[in-house]
Coordinates of C-alpha atoms and ligand atoms in Angstrom, one line a residue:
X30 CA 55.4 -21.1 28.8
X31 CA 59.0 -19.5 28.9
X32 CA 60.0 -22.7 29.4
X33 CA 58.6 -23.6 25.9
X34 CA 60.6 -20.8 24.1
X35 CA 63.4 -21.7 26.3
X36 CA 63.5 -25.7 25.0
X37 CA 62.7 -24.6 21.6
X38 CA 65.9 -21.8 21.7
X39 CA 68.4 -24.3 23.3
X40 CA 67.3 -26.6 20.3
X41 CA 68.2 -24.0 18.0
X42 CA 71.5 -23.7 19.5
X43 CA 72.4 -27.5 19.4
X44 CA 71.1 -28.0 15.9
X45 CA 73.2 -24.7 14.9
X46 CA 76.5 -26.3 16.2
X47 CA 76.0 -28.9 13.7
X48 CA 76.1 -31.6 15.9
X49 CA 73.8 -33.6 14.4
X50 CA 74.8 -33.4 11.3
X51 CA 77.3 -36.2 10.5
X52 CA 76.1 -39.9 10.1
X53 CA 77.9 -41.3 13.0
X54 CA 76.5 -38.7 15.5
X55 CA 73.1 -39.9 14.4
X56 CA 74.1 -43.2 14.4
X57 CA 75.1 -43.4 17.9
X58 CA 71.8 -41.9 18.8
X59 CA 69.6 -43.7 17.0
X60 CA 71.8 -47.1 18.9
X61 CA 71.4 -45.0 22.4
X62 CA 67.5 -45.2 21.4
X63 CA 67.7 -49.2 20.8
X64 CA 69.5 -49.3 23.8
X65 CA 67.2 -47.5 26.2
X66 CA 64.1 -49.1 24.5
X67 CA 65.8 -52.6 25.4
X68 CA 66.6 -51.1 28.9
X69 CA 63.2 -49.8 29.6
X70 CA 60.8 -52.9 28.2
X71 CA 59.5 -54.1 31.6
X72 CA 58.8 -50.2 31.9
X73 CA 57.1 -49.1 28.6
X74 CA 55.5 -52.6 28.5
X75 CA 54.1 -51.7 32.1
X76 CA 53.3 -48.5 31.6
X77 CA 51.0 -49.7 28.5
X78 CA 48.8 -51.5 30.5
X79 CA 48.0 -49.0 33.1
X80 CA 47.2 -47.1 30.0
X81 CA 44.8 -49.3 28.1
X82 CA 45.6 -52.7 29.3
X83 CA 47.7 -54.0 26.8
X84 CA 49.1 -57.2 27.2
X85 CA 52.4 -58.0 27.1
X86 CA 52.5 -59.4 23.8
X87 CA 49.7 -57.0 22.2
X88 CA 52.1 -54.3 23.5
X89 CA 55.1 -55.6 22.3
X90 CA 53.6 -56.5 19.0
X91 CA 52.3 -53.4 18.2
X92 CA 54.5 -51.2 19.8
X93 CA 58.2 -52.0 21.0
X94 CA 58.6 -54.5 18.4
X95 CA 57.5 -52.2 15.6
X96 CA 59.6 -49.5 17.2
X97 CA 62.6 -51.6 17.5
X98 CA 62.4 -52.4 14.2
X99 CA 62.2 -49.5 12.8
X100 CA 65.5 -47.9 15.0
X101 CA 67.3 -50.9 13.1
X102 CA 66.2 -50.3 9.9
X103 CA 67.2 -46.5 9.9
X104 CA 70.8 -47.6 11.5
X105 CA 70.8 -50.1 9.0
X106 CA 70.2 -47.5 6.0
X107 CA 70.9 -44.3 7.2
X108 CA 74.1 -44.0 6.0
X109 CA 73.1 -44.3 2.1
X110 CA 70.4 -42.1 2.5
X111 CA 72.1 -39.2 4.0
X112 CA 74.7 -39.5 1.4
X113 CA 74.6 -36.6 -1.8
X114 CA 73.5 -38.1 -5.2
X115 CA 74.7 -37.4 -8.4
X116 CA 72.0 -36.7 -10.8
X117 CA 72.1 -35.7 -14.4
X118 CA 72.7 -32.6 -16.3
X119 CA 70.7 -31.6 -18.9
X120 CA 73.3 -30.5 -22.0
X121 CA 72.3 -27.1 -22.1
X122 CA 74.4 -26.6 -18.2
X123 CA 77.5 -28.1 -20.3
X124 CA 80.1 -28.8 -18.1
X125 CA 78.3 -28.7 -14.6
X126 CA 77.1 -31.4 -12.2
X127 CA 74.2 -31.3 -10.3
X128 CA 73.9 -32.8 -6.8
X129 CA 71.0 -33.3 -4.2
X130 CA 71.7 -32.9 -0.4
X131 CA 69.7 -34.6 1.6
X132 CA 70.0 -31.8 4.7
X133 CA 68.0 -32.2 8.0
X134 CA 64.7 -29.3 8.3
X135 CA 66.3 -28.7 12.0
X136 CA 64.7 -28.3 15.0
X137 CA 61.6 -30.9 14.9
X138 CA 58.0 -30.5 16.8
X139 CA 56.5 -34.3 17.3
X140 CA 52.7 -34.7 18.6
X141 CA 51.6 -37.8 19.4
X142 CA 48.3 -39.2 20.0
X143 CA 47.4 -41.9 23.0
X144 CA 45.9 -44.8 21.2
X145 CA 49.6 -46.5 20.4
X146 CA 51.1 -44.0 22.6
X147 CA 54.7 -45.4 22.2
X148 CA 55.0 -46.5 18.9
X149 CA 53.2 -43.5 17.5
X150 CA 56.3 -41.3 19.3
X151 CA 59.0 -43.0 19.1
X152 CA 58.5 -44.1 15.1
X153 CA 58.8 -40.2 14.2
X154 CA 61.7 -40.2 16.2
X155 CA 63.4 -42.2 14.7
X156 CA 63.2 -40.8 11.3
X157 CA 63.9 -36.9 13.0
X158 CA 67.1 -38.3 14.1
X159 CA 68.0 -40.5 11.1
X160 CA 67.7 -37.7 9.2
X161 CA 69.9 -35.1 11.8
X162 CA 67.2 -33.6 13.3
X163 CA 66.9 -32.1 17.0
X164 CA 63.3 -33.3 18.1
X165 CA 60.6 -32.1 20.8
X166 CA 57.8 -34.6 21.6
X167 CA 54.8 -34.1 22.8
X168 CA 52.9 -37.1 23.5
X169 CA 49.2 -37.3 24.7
X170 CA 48.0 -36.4 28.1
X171 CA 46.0 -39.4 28.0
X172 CA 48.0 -42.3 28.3
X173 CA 49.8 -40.8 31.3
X174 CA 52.2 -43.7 32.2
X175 CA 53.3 -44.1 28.7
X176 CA 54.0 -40.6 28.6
X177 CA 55.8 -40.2 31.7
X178 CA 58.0 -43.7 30.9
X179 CA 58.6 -41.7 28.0
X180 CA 59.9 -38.9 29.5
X181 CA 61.7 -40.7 31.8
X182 CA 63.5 -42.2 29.2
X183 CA 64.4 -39.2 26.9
X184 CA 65.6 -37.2 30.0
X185 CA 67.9 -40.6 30.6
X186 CA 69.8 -40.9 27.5
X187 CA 69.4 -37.6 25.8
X188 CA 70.7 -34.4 26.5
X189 CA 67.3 -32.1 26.4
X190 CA 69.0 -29.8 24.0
X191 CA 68.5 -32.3 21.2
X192 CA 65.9 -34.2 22.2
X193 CA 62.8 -33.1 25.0
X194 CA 59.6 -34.5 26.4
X195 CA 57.3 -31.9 26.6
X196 CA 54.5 -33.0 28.4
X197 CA 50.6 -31.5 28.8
X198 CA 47.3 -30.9 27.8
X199 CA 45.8 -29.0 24.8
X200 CA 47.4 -25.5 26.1
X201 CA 50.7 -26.9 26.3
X202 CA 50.8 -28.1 22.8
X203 CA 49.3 -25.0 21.9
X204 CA 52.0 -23.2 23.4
X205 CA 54.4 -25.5 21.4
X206 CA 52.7 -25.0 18.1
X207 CA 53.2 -20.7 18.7
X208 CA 57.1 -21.4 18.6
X209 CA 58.5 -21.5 15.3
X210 CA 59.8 -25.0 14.5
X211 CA 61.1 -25.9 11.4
X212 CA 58.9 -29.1 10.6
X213 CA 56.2 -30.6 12.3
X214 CA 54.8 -33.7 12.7
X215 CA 51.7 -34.6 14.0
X216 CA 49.0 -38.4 14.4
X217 CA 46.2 -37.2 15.5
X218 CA 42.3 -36.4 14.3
X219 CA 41.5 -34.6 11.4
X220 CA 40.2 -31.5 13.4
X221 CA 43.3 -31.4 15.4
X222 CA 45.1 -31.8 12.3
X223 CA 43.0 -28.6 10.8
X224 CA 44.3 -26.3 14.1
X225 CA 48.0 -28.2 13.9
X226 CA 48.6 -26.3 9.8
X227 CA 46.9 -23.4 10.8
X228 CA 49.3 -23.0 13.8
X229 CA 52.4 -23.9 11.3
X230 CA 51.2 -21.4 8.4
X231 CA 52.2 -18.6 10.7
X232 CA 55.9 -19.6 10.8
X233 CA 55.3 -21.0 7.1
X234 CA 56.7 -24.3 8.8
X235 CA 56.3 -27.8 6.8
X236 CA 53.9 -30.3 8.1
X237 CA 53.3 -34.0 7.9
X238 CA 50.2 -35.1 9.1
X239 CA 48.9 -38.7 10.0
X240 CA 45.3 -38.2 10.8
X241 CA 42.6 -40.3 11.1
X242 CA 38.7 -41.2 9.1
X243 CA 36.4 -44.0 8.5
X244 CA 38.5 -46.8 6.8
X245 CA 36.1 -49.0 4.7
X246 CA 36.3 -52.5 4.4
X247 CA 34.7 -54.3 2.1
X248 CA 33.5 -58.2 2.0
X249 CA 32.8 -59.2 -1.5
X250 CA 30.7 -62.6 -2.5
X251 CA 33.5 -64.4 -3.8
X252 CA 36.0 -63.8 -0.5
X253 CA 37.3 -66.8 1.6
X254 CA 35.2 -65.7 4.4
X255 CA 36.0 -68.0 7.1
X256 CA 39.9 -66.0 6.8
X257 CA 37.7 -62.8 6.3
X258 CA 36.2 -63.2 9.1
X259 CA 39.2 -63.9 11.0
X260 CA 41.1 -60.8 9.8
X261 CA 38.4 -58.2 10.1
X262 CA 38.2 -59.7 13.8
X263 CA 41.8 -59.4 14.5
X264 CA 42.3 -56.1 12.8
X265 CA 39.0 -54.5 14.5
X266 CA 39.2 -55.3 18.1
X267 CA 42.8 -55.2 18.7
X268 CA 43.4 -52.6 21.1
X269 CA 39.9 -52.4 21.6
X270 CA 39.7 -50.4 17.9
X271 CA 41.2 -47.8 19.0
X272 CA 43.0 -47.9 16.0
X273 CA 43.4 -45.5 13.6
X274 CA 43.3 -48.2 10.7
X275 CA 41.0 -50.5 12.3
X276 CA 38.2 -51.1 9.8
X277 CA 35.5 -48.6 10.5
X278 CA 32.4 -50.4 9.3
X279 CA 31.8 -53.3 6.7
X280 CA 30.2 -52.9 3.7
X281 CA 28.9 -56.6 2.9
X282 CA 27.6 -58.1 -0.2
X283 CA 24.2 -59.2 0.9
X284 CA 24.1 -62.3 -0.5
X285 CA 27.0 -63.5 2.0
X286 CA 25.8 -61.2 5.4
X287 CA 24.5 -64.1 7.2
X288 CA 27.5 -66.5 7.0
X289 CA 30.2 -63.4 7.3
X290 CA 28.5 -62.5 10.9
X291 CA 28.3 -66.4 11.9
X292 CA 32.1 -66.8 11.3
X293 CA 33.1 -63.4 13.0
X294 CA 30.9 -64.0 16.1
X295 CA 32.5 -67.2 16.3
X296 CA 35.8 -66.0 16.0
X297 CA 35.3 -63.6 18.4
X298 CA 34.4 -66.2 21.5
X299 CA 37.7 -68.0 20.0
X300 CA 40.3 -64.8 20.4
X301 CA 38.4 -63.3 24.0
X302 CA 36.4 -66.1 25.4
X303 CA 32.3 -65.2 25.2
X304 CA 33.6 -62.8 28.3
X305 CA 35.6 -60.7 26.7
X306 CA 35.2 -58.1 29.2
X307 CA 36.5 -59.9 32.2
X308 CA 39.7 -61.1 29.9
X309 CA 42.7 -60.2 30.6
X310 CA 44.2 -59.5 27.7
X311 CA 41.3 -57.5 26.0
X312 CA 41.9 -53.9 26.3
X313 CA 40.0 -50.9 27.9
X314 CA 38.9 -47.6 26.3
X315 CA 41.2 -45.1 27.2
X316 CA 39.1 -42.6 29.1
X317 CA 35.2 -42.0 30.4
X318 CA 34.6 -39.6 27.5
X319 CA 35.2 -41.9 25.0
X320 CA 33.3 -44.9 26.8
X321 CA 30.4 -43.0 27.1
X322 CA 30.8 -41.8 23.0
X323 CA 31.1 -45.1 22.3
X324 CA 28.4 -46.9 24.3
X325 CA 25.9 -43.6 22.7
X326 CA 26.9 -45.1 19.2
X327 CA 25.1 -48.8 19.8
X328 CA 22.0 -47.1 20.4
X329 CA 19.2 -47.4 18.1
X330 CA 20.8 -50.2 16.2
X331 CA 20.4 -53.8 15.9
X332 CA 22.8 -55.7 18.1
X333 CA 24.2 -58.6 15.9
X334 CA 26.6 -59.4 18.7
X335 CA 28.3 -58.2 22.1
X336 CA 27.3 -54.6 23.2
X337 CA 28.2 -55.2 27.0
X338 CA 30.0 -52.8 28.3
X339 CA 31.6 -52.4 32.2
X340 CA 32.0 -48.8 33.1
X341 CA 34.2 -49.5 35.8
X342 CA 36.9 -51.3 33.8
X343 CA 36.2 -49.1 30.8
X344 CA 35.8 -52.3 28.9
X345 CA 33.3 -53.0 25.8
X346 CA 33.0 -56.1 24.5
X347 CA 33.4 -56.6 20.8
X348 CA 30.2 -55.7 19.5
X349 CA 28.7 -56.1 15.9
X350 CA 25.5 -53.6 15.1
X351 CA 23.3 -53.7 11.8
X352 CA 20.2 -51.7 10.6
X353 CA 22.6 -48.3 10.6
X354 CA 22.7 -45.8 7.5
X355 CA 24.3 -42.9 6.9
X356 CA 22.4 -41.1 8.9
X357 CA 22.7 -42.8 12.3
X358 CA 25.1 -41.6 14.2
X359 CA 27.9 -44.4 14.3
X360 CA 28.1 -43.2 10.3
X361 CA 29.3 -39.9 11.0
X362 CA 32.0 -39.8 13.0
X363 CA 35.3 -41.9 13.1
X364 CA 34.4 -44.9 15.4
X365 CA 38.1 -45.2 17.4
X366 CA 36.4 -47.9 19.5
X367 CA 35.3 -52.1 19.7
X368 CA 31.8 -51.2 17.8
X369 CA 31.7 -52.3 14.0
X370 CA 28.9 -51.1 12.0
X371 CA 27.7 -54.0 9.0
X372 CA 26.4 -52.3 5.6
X373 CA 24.7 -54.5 3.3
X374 CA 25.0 -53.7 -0.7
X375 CA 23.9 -55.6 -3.6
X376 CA 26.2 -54.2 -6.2
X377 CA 30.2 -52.9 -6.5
X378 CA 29.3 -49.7 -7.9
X379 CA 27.1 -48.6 -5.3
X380 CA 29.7 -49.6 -3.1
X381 CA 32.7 -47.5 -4.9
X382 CA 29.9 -44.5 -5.1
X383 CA 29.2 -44.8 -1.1
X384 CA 32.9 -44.4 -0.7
X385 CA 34.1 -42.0 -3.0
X386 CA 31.0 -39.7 -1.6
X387 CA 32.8 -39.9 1.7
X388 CA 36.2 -37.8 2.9
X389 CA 39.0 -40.3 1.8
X390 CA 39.7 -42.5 4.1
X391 CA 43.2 -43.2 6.1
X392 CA 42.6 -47.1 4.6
X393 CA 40.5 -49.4 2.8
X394 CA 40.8 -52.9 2.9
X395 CA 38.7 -55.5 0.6
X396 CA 38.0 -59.2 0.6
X397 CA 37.9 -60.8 -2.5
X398 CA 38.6 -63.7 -4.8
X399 CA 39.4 -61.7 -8.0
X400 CA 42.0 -59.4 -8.9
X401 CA 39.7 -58.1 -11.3
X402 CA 37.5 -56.9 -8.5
X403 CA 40.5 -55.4 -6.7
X404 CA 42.0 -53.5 -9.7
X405 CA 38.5 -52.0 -9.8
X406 CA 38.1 -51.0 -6.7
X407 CA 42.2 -49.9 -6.3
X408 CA 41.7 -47.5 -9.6
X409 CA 38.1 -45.9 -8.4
X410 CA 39.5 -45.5 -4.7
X411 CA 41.3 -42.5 -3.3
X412 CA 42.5 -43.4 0.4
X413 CA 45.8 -43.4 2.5
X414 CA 46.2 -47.5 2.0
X415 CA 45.2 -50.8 2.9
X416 CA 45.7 -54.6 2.4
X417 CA 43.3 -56.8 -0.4
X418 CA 42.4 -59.9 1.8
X419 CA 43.8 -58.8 5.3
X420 CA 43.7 -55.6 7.9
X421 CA 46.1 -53.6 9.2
X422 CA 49.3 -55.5 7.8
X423 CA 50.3 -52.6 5.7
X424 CA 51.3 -50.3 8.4
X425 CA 54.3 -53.0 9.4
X426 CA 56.8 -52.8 6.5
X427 CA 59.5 -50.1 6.0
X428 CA 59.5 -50.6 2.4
X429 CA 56.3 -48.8 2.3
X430 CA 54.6 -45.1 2.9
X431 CA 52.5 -45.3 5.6
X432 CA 49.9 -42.1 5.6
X433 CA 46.7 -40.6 4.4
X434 CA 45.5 -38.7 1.9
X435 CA 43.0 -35.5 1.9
X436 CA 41.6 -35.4 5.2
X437 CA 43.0 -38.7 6.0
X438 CA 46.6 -37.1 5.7
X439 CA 49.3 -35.4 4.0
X440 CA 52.9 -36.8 3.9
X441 CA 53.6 -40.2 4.9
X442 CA 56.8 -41.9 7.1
X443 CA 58.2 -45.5 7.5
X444 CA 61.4 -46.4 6.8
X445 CA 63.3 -44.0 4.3
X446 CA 59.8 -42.2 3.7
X447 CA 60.5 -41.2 7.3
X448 CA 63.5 -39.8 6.5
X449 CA 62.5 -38.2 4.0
X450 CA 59.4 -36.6 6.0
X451 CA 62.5 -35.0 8.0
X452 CA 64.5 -33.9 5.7
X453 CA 64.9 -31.2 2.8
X454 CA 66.1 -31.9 -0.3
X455 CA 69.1 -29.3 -1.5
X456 CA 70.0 -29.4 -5.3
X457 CA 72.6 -27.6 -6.0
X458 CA 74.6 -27.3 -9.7
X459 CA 78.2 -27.4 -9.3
X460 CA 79.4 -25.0 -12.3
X461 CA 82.8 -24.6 -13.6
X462 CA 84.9 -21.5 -13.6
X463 CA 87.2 -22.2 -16.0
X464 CA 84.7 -21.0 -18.9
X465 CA 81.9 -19.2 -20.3
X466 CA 79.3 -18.9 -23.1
X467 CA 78.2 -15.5 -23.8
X468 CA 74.4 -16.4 -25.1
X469 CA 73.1 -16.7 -21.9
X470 CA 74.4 -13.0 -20.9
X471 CA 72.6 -9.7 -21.9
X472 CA 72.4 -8.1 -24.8
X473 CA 70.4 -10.8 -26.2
X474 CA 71.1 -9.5 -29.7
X475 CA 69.7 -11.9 -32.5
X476 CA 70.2 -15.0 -30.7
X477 CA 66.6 -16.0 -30.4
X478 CA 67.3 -18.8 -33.4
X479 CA 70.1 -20.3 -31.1
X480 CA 68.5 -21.2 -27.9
X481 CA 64.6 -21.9 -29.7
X482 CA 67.2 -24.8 -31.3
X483 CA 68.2 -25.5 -27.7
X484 CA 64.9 -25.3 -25.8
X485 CA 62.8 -26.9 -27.9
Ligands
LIG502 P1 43.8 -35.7 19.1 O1 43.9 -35.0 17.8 O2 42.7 -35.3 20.0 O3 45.2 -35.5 19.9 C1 46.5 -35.7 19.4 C2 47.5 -34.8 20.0 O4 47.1 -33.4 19.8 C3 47.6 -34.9 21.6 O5 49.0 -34.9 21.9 C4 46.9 -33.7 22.1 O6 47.4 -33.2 23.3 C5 47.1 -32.7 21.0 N1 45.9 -31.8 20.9 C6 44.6 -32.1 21.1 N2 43.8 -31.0 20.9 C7 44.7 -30.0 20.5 C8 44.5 -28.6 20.1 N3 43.3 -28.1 20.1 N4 45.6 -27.9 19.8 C9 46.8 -28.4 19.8 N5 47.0 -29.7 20.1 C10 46.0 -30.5 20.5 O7 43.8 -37.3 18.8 P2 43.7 -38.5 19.8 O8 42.4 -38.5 20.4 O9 44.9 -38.5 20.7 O10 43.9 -39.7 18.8 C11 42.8 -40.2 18.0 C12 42.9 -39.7 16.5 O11 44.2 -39.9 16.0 C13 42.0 -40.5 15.6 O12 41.4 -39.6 14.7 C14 43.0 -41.4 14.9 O13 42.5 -41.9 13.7 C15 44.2 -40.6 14.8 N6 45.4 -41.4 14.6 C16 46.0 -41.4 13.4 C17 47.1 -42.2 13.3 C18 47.9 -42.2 12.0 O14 48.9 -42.8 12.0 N7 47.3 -41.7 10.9 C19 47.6 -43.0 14.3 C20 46.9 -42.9 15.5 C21 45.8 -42.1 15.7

């Protein structure tokens, strides 16, 4: 644990020289990270499916690609947004200017979950460095190869007293979370999340958290369901659900159930054969534990389709229950896995009830043929966000904030709302010194008429 205090010290130290602090330093870095991403593909790309048998292209897709993009979106941009802005005065500060500096938090603490166990590190990254930050990352002890490709790689190119792997279970992140960082950001659950700001209220240290939930998704009786279908598939059982935005469960109109299930089962054979288990692109569940969890949640439900599962390969099929309420337990926790509860309602406002009764969610998405039904469901809705007519697609644009909101999250990241995550704002009024009005200054004598004219 010395170590720990030792990393986070040398950190200190580097950040203090203010070598991160001009644009071209963090350019170079941020080109060094492109670099060894590019260098290291047939590594990360390999180490991702030891971890949860990714194939290439899933992995690439949803990891290195989204990764790479991001690196060249911040190199692209990072220039404008570390430069000061101008704002305006209001008349009563007559003859200063007022600036904002954008000025990096410092030393950064980065913990990552397994389920996209590259992309979920290196995105954060990104934006620490874009915005002249020294970074410590903690991935998840989980997805071992990922993590140790990842360490590999940061040891490679960086010099550990700007950026460090730290890797570890639960007691080493614990460890990390007792140092005093000066922002933190952590993916993870909701109850981690809960132990993450307690841990950071000691040092008073800012967090962002990305966390996770049931996200909704709802199939109205006007949708294109055939595409429905196609989406909800797509979205759901890539990487096997284990995704934090993966629609949780469907709440179905009940007057199109019947056809929505045909389509989906159909397009299920069509994306992982009717073996899906024994294909070798479909992913596994990450460890026992959660295979176990997840193969407890199909029991006492109806089985609308799949529901194998292979123990040795840690592989369910994509499975489809019904007959579930709120009380069963696939309704009470956050799924993370290839099992997709199907609700049935008769009416939008029960539906808007059901969810607003619920924590709010990390997404939402809803199928429909009228923008009257998704203004109405967008305006009663609280959740992090989501897509009308498709899954997922939201998280893979920079000119968006990607996070949650209330248990699902606080803070967001992506593009300069990364940066932003990493950075504090400084607003400073540049005042002259070449003169002075008295009425600000004490005595106040009868001036009370003078400034209730000026502050109105
Ligand atoms: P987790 O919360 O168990 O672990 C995340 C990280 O926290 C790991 O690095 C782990 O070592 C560390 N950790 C675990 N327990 C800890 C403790 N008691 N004290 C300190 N650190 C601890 O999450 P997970 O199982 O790796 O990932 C699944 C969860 O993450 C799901 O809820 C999912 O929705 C969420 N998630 C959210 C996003 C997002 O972007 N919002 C993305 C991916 C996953």
């Amino acid at each position: 644990m010395t170590d720990i205090s030792h990393i986070v010290k040398a950190q200190q130290a580097f950040f203090a020289a203010g070598q991160t602090r001009p644009v071209a330093f963090r350019k170079k870095q941020l080109r060094m990270l492109y670099h060894a991403v590019e260098q290291q593909e047939a590594r990360i790309l390999e180490a991702l499916h030891a971890d949860l048998n990714k194939c290439e292209y899933e992995a690439y897709l949803t990891e290195v690609g989204i990764a790479r993009e991001e690196i060249r979106f911040a190199l692209r941009h990072v220039g404008r947004w570390s430069r000061s802005r101008r704002v305006r005065t209001p008349f009563y500060h007559f003859p200063g200017a007022s600036r904002i500096y954008p000025e990096p938090y410092g030393v950064a603490l980065i913990i990552a979950p397994w389920n996209y166990p590259f992309q979920l590190t290196v995105a954060p990254l990104v934006a620490a460095i874009a915005a002249g930050n020294c970074a410590v990352l903690k991935p998840s002890e989980f997805s071992i190869a990922t993590s140790q490709v990842l360490a590999d790689l940061v040891a490679q190119y960086f010099d550990p007293g700007y950026i460090t792997v730290v890797q570890g279970d639960v007691s080493v992140s614990q460890a990390l979370l007792a140092e005093a960082f000066d922002t933190i950001f952590f993916t993870g659950s909701p109850g981690v999340g809960r132990i993450v700001m307690e841990a950071a209220a000691r040092h008073l240290t800012p967090v962002t958290l990305e966390l996770g939930g049931k996200s909704p998704c709802i199939v109205e009786n006007d949708a294109n369901l055939k595409l429905a279908a196609k989406r909800i598939v797509s979205g759901k059982f890539i990487n096997a659900g284990q995704t934090c935005i993966a629609p949780d469960y469907l709440l179905v109109h009940r007057s199109v159930k019947e056809p929505l299930i045909e389509y989906m089962t159909e397009t299920i054979r069509q994306f992982y054969s009717s073996n899906p288990i024994d294909h070798p692109d479909y992913p596994k569940v990450i460890n026992q534990r959660h295979y176990d969890r997840l193969i407890g949640l199909m029991e006492n439900a109806t089985l609308l389709y799949g529901g194998a599962g292979d123990s040795k390969q840690r592989k369910i099929a994509p499975t489809i229950i019904g007959d579930v309420d709120w009380s069963h337990p696939v309704m009470k926790e956050e799924i993370f896995g290839p099992v997709l509860p199907v609700l049935v309602y008769d009416d939008l406002s029960e539906v808007i009830e059901t969810v607003n009764s619920q924590p709010k969610p990390l997404a939402l998405y809803l199928f429909t043929g009228s923008e009257t039904t998704a203004d109405r469901v967008l305006a009663a809705v609280s959740f992090g966000g989501g897509c009308v007519n498709d899954t997922l697609i939201h998280i893979a644009t920079p000119y968006m904030p990607f996070g949650g909101v209330g248990t699902s999250g606080m803070g967001a990241y992506h593009g300069k709302f990364g940066f932003d995550a990493f950075t504090h704002y400084k607003s400073i009024l540049h005042n002259t010194d070449k003169m002075d009005f008295p009425f600000r200054y004490p005595p106040f004598y009868n001036h009370l008429g003078l400034i209730k004219k000026v502050l109105k």
